[in-house]
Coordinates of C-alpha atoms and ligand atoms in Angstrom, one line a residue:
X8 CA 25.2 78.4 78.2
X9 CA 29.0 78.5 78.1
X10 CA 31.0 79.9 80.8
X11 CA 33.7 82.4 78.7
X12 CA 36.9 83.2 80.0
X13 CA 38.7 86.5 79.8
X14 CA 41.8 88.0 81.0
X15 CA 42.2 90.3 84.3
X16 CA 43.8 93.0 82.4
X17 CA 41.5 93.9 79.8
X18 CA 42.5 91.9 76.6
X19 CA 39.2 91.7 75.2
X20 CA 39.2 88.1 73.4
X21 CA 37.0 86.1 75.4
X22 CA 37.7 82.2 75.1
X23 CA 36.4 78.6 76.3
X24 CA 37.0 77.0 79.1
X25 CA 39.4 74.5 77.4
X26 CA 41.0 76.8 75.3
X27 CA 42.0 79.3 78.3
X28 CA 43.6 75.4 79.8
X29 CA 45.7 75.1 76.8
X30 CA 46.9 78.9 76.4
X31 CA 48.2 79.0 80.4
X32 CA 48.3 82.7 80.7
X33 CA 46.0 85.2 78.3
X34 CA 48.1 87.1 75.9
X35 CA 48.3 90.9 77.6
X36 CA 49.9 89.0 81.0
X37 CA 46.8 88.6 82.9
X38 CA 45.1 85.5 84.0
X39 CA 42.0 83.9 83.0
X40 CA 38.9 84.6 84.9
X41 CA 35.1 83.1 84.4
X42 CA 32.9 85.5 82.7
X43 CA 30.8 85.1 85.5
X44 CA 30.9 82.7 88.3
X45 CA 27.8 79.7 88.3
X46 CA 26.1 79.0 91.0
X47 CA 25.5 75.1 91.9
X48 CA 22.5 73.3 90.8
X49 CA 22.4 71.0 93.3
X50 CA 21.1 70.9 96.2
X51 CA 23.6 70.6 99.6
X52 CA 21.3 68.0 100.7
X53 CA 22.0 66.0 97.1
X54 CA 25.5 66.7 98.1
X55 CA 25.7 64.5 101.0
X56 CA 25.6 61.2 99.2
X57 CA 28.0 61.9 96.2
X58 CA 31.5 60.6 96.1
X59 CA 34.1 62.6 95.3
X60 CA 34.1 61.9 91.8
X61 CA 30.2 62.1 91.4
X62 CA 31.0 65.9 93.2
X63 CA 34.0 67.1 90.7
X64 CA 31.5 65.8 87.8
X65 CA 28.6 68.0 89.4
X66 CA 31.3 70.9 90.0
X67 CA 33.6 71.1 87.3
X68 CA 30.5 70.5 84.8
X69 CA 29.3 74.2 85.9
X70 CA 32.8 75.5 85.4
X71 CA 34.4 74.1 82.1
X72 CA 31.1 74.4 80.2
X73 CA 32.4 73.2 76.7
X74 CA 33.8 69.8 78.0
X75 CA 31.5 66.8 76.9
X76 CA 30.0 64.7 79.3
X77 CA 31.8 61.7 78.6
X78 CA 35.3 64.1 78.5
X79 CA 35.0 65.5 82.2
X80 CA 34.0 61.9 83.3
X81 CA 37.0 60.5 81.4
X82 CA 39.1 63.2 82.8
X83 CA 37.8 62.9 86.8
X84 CA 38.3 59.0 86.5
X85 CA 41.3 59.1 85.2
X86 CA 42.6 61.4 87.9
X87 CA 40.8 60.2 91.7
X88 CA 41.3 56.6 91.4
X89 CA 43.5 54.1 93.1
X90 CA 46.4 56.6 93.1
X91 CA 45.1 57.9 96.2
X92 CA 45.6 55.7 99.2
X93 CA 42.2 55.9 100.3
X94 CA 39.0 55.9 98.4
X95 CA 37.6 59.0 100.5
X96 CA 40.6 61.1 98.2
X97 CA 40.5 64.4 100.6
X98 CA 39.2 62.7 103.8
X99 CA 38.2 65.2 106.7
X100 CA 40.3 64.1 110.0
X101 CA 39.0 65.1 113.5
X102 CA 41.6 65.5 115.7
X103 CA 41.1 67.7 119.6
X104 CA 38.4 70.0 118.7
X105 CA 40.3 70.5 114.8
X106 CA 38.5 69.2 111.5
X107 CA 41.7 68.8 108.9
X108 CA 40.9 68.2 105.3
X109 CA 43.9 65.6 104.3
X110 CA 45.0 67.1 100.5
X111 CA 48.1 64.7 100.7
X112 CA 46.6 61.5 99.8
X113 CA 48.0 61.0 96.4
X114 CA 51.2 60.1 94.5
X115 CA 53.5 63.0 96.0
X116 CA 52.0 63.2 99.2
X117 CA 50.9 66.9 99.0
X118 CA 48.1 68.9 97.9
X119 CA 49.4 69.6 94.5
X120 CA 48.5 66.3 93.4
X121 CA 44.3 67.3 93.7
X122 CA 44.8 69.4 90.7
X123 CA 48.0 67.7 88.8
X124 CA 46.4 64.2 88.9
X125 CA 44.0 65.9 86.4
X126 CA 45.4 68.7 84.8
X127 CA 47.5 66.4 82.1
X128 CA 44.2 64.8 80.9
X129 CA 42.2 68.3 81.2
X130 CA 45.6 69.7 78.9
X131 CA 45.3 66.7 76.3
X132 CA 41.9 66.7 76.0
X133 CA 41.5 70.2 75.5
X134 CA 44.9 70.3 72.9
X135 CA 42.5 67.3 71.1
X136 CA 39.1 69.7 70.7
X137 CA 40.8 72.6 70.0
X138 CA 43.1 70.7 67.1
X139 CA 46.2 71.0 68.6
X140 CA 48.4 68.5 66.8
X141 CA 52.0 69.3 68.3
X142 CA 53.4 67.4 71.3
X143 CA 52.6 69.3 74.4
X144 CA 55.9 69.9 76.2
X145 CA 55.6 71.0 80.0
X146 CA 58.3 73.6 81.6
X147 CA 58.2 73.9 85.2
X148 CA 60.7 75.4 88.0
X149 CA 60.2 74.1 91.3
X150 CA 61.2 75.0 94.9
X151 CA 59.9 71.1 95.5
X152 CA 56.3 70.6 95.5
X153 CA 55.0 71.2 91.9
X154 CA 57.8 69.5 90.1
X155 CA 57.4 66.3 91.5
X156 CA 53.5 66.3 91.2
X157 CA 53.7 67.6 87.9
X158 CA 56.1 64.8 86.9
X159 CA 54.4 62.1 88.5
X160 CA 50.6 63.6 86.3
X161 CA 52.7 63.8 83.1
X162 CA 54.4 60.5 83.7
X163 CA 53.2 58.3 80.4
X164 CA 50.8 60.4 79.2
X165 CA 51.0 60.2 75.5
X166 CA 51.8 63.8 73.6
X167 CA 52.8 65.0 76.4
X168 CA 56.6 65.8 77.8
X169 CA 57.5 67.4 80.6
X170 CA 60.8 69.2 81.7
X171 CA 61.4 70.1 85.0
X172 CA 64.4 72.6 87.1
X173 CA 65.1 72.8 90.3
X174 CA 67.7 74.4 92.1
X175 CA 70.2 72.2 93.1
X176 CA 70.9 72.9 96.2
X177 CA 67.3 74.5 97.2
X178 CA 64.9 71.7 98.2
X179 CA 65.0 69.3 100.6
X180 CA 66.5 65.8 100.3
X181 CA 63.1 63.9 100.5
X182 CA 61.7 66.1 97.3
X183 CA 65.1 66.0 95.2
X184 CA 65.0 62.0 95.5
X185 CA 61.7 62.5 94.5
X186 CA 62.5 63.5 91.8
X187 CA 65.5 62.3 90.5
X188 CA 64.4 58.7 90.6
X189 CA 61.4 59.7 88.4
X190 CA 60.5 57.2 85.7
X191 CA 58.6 57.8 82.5
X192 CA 60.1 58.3 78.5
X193 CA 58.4 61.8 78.8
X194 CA 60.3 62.9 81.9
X195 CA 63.2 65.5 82.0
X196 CA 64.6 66.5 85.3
X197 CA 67.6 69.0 85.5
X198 CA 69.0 70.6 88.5
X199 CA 70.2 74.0 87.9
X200 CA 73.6 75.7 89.5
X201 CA 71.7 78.8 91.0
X202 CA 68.3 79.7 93.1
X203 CA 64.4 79.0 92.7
X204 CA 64.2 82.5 91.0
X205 CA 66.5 82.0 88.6
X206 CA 65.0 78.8 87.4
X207 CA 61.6 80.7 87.1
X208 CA 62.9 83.7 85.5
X209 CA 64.8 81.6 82.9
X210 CA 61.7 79.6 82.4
X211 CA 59.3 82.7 82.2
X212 CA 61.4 84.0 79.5
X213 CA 60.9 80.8 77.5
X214 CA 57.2 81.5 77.4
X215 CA 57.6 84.6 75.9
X216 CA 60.5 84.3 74.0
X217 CA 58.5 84.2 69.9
X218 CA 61.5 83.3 68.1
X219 CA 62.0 80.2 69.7
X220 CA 58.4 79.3 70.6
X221 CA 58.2 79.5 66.0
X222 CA 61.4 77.4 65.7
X223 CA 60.2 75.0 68.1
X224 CA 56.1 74.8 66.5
X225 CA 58.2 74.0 63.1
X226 CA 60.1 70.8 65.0
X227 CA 56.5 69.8 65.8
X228 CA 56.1 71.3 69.9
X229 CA 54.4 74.0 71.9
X230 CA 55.0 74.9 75.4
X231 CA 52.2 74.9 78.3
X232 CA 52.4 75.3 81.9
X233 CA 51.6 73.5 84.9
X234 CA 51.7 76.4 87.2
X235 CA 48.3 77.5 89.1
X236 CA 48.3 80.4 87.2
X237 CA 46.4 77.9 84.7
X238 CA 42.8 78.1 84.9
X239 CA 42.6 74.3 84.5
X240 CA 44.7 73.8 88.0
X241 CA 43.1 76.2 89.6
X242 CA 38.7 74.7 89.1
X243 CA 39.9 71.0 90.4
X244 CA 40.6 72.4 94.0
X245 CA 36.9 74.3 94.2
X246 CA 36.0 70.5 94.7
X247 CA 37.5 69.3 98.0
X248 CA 35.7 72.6 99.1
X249 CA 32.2 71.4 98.6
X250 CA 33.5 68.0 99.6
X251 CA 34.9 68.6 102.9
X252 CA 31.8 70.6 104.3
X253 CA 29.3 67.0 103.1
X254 CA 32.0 65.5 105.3
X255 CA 31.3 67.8 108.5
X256 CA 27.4 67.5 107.7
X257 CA 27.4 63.4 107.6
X258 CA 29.4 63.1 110.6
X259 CA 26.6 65.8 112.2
X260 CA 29.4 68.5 113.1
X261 CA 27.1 70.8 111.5
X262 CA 23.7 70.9 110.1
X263 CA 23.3 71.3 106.0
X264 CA 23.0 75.6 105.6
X265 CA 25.3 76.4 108.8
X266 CA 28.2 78.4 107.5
X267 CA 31.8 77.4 107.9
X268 CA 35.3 78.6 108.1
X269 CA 38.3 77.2 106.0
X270 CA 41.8 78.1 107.6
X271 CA 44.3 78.2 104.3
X272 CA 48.3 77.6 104.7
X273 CA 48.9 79.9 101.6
X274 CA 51.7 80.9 99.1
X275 CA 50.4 81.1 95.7
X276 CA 46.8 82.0 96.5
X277 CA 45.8 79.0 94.5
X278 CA 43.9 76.8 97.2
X279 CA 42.5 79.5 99.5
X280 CA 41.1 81.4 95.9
X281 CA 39.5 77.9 94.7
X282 CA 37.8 78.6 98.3
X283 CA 36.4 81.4 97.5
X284 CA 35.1 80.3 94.1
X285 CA 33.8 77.5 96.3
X286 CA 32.0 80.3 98.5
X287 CA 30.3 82.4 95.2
X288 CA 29.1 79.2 93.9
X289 CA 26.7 78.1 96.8
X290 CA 28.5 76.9 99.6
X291 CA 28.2 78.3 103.0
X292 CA 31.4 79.7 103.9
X293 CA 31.7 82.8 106.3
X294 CA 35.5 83.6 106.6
X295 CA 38.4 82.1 104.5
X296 CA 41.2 82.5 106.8
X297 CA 44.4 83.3 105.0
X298 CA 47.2 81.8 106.9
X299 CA 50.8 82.9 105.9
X300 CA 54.5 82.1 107.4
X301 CA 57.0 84.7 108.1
X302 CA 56.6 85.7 104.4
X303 CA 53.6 87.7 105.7
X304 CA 53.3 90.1 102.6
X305 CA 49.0 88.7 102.7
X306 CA 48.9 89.1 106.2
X307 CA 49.7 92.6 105.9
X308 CA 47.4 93.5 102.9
X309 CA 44.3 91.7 104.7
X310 CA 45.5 94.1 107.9
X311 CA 46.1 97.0 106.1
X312 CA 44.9 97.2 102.2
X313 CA 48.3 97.4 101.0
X314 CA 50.3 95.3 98.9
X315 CA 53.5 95.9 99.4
X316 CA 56.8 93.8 98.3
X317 CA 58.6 96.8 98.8
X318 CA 62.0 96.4 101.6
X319 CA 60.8 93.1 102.0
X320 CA 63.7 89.9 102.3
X321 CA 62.7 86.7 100.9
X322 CA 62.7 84.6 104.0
X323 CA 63.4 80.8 104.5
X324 CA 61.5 79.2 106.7
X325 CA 60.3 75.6 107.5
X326 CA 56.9 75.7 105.6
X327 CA 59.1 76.5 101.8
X328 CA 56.3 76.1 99.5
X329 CA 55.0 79.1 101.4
X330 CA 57.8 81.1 101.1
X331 CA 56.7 83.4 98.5
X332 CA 56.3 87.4 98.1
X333 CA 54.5 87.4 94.7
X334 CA 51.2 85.6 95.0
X335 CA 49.9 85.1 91.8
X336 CA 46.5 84.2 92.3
X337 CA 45.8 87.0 94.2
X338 CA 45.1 89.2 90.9
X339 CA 42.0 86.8 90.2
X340 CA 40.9 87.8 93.3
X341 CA 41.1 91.8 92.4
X342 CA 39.5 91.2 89.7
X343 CA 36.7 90.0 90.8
X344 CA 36.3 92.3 94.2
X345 CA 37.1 95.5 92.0
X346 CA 34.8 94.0 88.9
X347 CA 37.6 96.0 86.6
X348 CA 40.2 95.2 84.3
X349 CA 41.4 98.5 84.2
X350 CA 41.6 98.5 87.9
X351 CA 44.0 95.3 88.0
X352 CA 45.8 96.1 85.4
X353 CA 46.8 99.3 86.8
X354 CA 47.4 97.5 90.7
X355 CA 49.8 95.1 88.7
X356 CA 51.4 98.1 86.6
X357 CA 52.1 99.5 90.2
X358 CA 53.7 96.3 91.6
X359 CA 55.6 95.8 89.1
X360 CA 57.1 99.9 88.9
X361 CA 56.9 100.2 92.4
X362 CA 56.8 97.2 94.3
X363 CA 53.4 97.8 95.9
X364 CA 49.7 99.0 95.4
X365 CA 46.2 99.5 97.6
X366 CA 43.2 97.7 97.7
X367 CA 40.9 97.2 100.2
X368 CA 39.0 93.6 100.5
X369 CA 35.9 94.1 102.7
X370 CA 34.6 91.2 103.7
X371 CA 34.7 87.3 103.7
X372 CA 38.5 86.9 104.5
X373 CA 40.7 87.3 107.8
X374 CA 44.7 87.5 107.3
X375 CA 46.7 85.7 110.1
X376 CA 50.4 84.3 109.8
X377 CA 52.5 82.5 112.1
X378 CA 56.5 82.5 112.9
X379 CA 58.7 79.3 112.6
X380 CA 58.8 79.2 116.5
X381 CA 55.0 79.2 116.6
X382 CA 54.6 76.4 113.7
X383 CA 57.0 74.1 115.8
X384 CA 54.8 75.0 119.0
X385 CA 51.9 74.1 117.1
X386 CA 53.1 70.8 115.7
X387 CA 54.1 69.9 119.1
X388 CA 50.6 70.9 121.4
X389 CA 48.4 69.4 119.0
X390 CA 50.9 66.0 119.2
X391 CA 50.7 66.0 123.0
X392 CA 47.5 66.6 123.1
X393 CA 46.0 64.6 120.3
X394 CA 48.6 62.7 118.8
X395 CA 47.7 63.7 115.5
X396 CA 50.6 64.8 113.6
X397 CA 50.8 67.5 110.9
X398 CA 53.6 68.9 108.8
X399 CA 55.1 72.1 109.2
X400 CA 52.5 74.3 106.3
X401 CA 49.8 72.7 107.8
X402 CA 51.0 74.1 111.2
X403 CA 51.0 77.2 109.8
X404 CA 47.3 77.4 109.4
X405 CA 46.8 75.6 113.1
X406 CA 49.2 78.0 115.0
X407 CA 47.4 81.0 112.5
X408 CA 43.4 79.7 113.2
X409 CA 44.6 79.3 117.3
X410 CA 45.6 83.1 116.4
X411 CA 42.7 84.3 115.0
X412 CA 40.2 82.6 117.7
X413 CA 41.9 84.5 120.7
X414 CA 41.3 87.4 118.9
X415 CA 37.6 87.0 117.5
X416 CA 36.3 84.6 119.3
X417 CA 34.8 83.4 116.3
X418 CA 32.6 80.2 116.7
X419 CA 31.7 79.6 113.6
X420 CA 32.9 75.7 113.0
X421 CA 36.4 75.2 110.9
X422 CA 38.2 73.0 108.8
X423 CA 42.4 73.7 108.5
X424 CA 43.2 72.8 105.0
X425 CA 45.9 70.1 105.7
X426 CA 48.4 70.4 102.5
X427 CA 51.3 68.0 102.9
X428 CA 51.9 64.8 104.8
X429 CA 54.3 64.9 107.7
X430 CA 56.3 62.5 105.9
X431 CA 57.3 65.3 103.5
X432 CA 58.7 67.4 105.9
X433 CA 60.0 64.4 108.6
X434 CA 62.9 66.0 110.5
X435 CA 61.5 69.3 110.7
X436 CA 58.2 67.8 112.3
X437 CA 60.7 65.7 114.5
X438 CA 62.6 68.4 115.7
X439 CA 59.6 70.5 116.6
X440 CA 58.1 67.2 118.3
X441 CA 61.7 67.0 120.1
X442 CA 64.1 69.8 119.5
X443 CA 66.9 67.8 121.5
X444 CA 66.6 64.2 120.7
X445 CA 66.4 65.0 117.2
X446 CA 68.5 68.2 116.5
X447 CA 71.2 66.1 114.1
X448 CA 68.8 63.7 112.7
X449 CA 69.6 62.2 108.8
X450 CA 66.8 63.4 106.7
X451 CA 65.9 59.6 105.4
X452 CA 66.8 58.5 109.0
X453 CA 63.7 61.1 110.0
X454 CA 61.2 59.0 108.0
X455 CA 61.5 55.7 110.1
X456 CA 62.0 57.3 113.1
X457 CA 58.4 59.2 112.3
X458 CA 56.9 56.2 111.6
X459 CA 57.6 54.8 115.8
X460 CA 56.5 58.3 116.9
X461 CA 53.4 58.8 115.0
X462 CA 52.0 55.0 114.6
X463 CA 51.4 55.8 111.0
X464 CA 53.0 53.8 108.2
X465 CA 55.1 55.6 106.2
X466 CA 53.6 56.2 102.7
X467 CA 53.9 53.7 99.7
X468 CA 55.4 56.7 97.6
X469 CA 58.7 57.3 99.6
X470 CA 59.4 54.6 101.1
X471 CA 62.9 52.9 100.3
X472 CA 63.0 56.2 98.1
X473 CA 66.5 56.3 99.2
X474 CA 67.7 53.1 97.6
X475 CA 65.4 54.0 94.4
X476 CA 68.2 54.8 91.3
X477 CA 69.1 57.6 90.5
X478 CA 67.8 58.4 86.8
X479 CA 68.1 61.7 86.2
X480 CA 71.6 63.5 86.5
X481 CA 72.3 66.5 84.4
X482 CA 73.0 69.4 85.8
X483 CA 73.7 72.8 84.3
X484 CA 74.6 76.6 84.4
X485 CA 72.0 78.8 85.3
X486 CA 72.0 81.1 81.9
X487 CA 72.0 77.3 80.1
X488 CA 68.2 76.6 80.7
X489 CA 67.2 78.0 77.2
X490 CA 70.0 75.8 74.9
X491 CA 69.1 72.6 77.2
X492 CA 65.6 72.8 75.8
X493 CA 66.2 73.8 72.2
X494 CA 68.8 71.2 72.2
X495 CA 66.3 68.5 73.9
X496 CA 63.5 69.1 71.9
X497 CA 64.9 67.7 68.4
Ligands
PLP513 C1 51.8 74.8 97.2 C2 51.6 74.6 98.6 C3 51.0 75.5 99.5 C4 50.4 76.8 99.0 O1 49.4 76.7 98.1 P1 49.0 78.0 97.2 O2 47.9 77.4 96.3 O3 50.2 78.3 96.4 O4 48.6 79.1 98.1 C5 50.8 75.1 100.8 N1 51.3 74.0 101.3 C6 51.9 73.1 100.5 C7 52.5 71.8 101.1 C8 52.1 73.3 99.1 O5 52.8 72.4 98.4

């Protein structure tokens, strides 16, 4: 039986799984949510001997029901192949008493690439069965992380473009020579004069802007998006879920059955969410802790039942893809925990009138969040005393599970979801390894000097990425973003 997919809000029109892929965001606002969530028909002693792709077959099979066979399989290859720098693709790394599932394995080095080395082939195979004939073009705004791994998925894949902004003068160096060396005929990359919200605000209202989306169908395009607001970004991460406990029971950390705890760095409520898909399919999970930065706006709701954005400032921190007060996901979760549309639709209405609303999650999650002083501290004990290093969102979750075990005394065995490679985020992890010898250190500079302290190579994706040329250039005003794309998309 097909799995159906509605909207949180209430629209009524139910749709396929491949359908909600191609559509990004239902039509009344709201996200797309599974009718009902399956449960896995496999056995967690099957489990043990699958690979990862033989696992996102058996998951993702139970999740985007109308998908052939032979199209998930095409799909799944496609993605977790010899892009990844190691065959496990989301290896679990022991290091002191710590279990860290490794999402940065792939092309960009962080844990966007589990659900953007697929999404492009879930996105044209889906445009393909629903008869979408127009070239798919691809708008993203990035504070770092998505852009690149959204460029580097796109990258050659026919019927497909993909136009990316960025702010300038808003990401680190590592991530904007990322991505302004970029190669591929389908890739756009433009930095914009003006912040991460402006980008997304601009590029928001060219999802909803009719006039143009008609002028634009006539010239032969339609937009999509490669945010994890889509449905399609979102099932891809349930995987390394299901994946990562077969790891602790092969290597006899646990036995199959015992329950588990994930630790979550979180911004978007994208990963930590596929967890708790992960959890109502089957898999033994007791508490999904929700780690947050400064930027503590989950941390508070867990605490207290209130959402509140209100007399809040946005702050920077060292963990930036975490530095977020509107967590999108979140509303999938409040859908399901309230079972109502009219429910979340009316704790949206109130965020967005007054900046806040209530809602109480009983059970199954634990808020926690750490400052930028305790991420360094973290980075720097477990290097001492492991020599295992992580980057600074990772550290978030460390410093937050260290947190949340002096407090509960939970024993329940964990696993910190490890999101970005150290590499990404070299001088801060330098500076919190070293705050002295390190305080003026060059940002490319910080990459070889990683590579003595940590024994690990530097990545085959960034390294020389300073000499790499500079292809993309263009640069514009911030009220500019809507006549670079009608004038791009001839
Ligand atoms: C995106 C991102 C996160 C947050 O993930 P969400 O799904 O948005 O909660 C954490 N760490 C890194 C490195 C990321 O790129």
């Amino acid at each position: 039986m097909d799995i159906m997919f509605k909207s949180t809000r209430g629209d009524r029109a139910k749709v396929t799984a491949s359908q909600a892929i191609v559509k990004g965001i239902a039509e009344d606002g709201g996200l797309y949510v599974p009718e009902s969530i399956p449960k896995i028909d496999f056995s967690l002693e099957d489990m043990l001997s699958f690979g990862y792709r033989e696992l996102a077959y058996r998951v993702l099979r139970l999740v985007l029901t109308d998908y052939t066979e032979d199209e998930l399989k095409y799909c799944i290859n496609s993605a977790y192949d010899s892009k990844f720098d190691t065959s496990a693709i989301a290896p679990v790394a022991m290091a002191g008493n710590d279990n860290f599932l490794e999402l940065f394995h792939g092309r960009t080095i962080a844990f966007k690439d589990m659900a953007l080395s697929i999404l492009p082939y879930l996105l044209k195979t889906a445009a393909k069965k629903n008869g979408v004939d127009e070239e798919i073009v691809i708008l993203t705004a990035t504070s770092g992380d998505t852009g690149k791994a959204a460029l580097e998925g796109f990258a050659g894949v026919e019927g497909t473009q993909i136009i990316v902004f960025f702010p300038e003068d808003g990401v680190s160096a590592v991530q904007k020579a990322q991505m302004v060396t970029q190669t591929g005929k389908n890739t756009c990359v433009v930095g914009i004069k003006g912040n991460f919200d402006d980008a997304q605000t601009a590029v928001k209202k060219i999802f909803t802007d009719n006039e143009l989306k008609a002028e634009l169908k006539k010239r032969g395009y339609v937009f999509s998006s490669a945010n994890s607001i889509n449905i399609g970004r979102l099932a891809p991460q349930i995987v390394y879920y299901f994946y990562a406990y077969a790891q602790l029971v092969n290597s006899e950390k646990i036995k199959a059955g015992d329950k588990v705890n994930f630790t979550v760095p979180t911004g978007n409520f994208g990963d930590i969410l596929a967890g708790y898909y992960a959890r109502e399919m089957g898999l033994p999970v007791n508490k999904l802790i929700c780690a947050s930065n400064d930027n503590k706006v989950l941390y508070d709701f867990f605490k207290t039942g209130e959402y509140t954005i209100k007399d809040r400032e946005f702050i920077v921190t060292v963990s930036p893809s975490m530095d977020i007060l509107i967590s999108s996901n979140l509303e999938r979760l409040l859908y399901h925990e309230s079972h109502s549309e009219e429910k979340t639709k009316a704790m949206m209405t109130s965020l967005g009138a007054d900046g806040s609303y209530k809602f109480v999650i009983d059970d199954g999650f634990a808020g926690e969040y750490a400052t930028v002083a305790e991420t360094f501290e973290a980075i720097r004990y477990t290097f001492d005393k492991t020599h295992y290093v992580m980057d600074t969102h990772t550290a978030v979750a460390k410093a937050s599970y260290d947190k949340y075990i002096a407090e509960t005394g939970d024993k329940t065995p964990n696993v910190i979801v490890s999101t970005a490679s150290p590499y990404k985020f070299a001088k801060d992890v330098l500076k919190a390894i070293d705050s002295e010898k390190y305080a003026d250190i060059e940002p490319f500079e910080a990459l070889y000097e990683l590579e003595k302290v940590s024994g690990t190579p530097i990545p085959e994706p960034i390294k020389g990425i300073e000499k790499r040329e500079i292809l993309h250039k263009t640069v514009i005003e911030r009220g500019e973003l809507k006549k670079f794309v009608e004038n791009k998309l001839r």
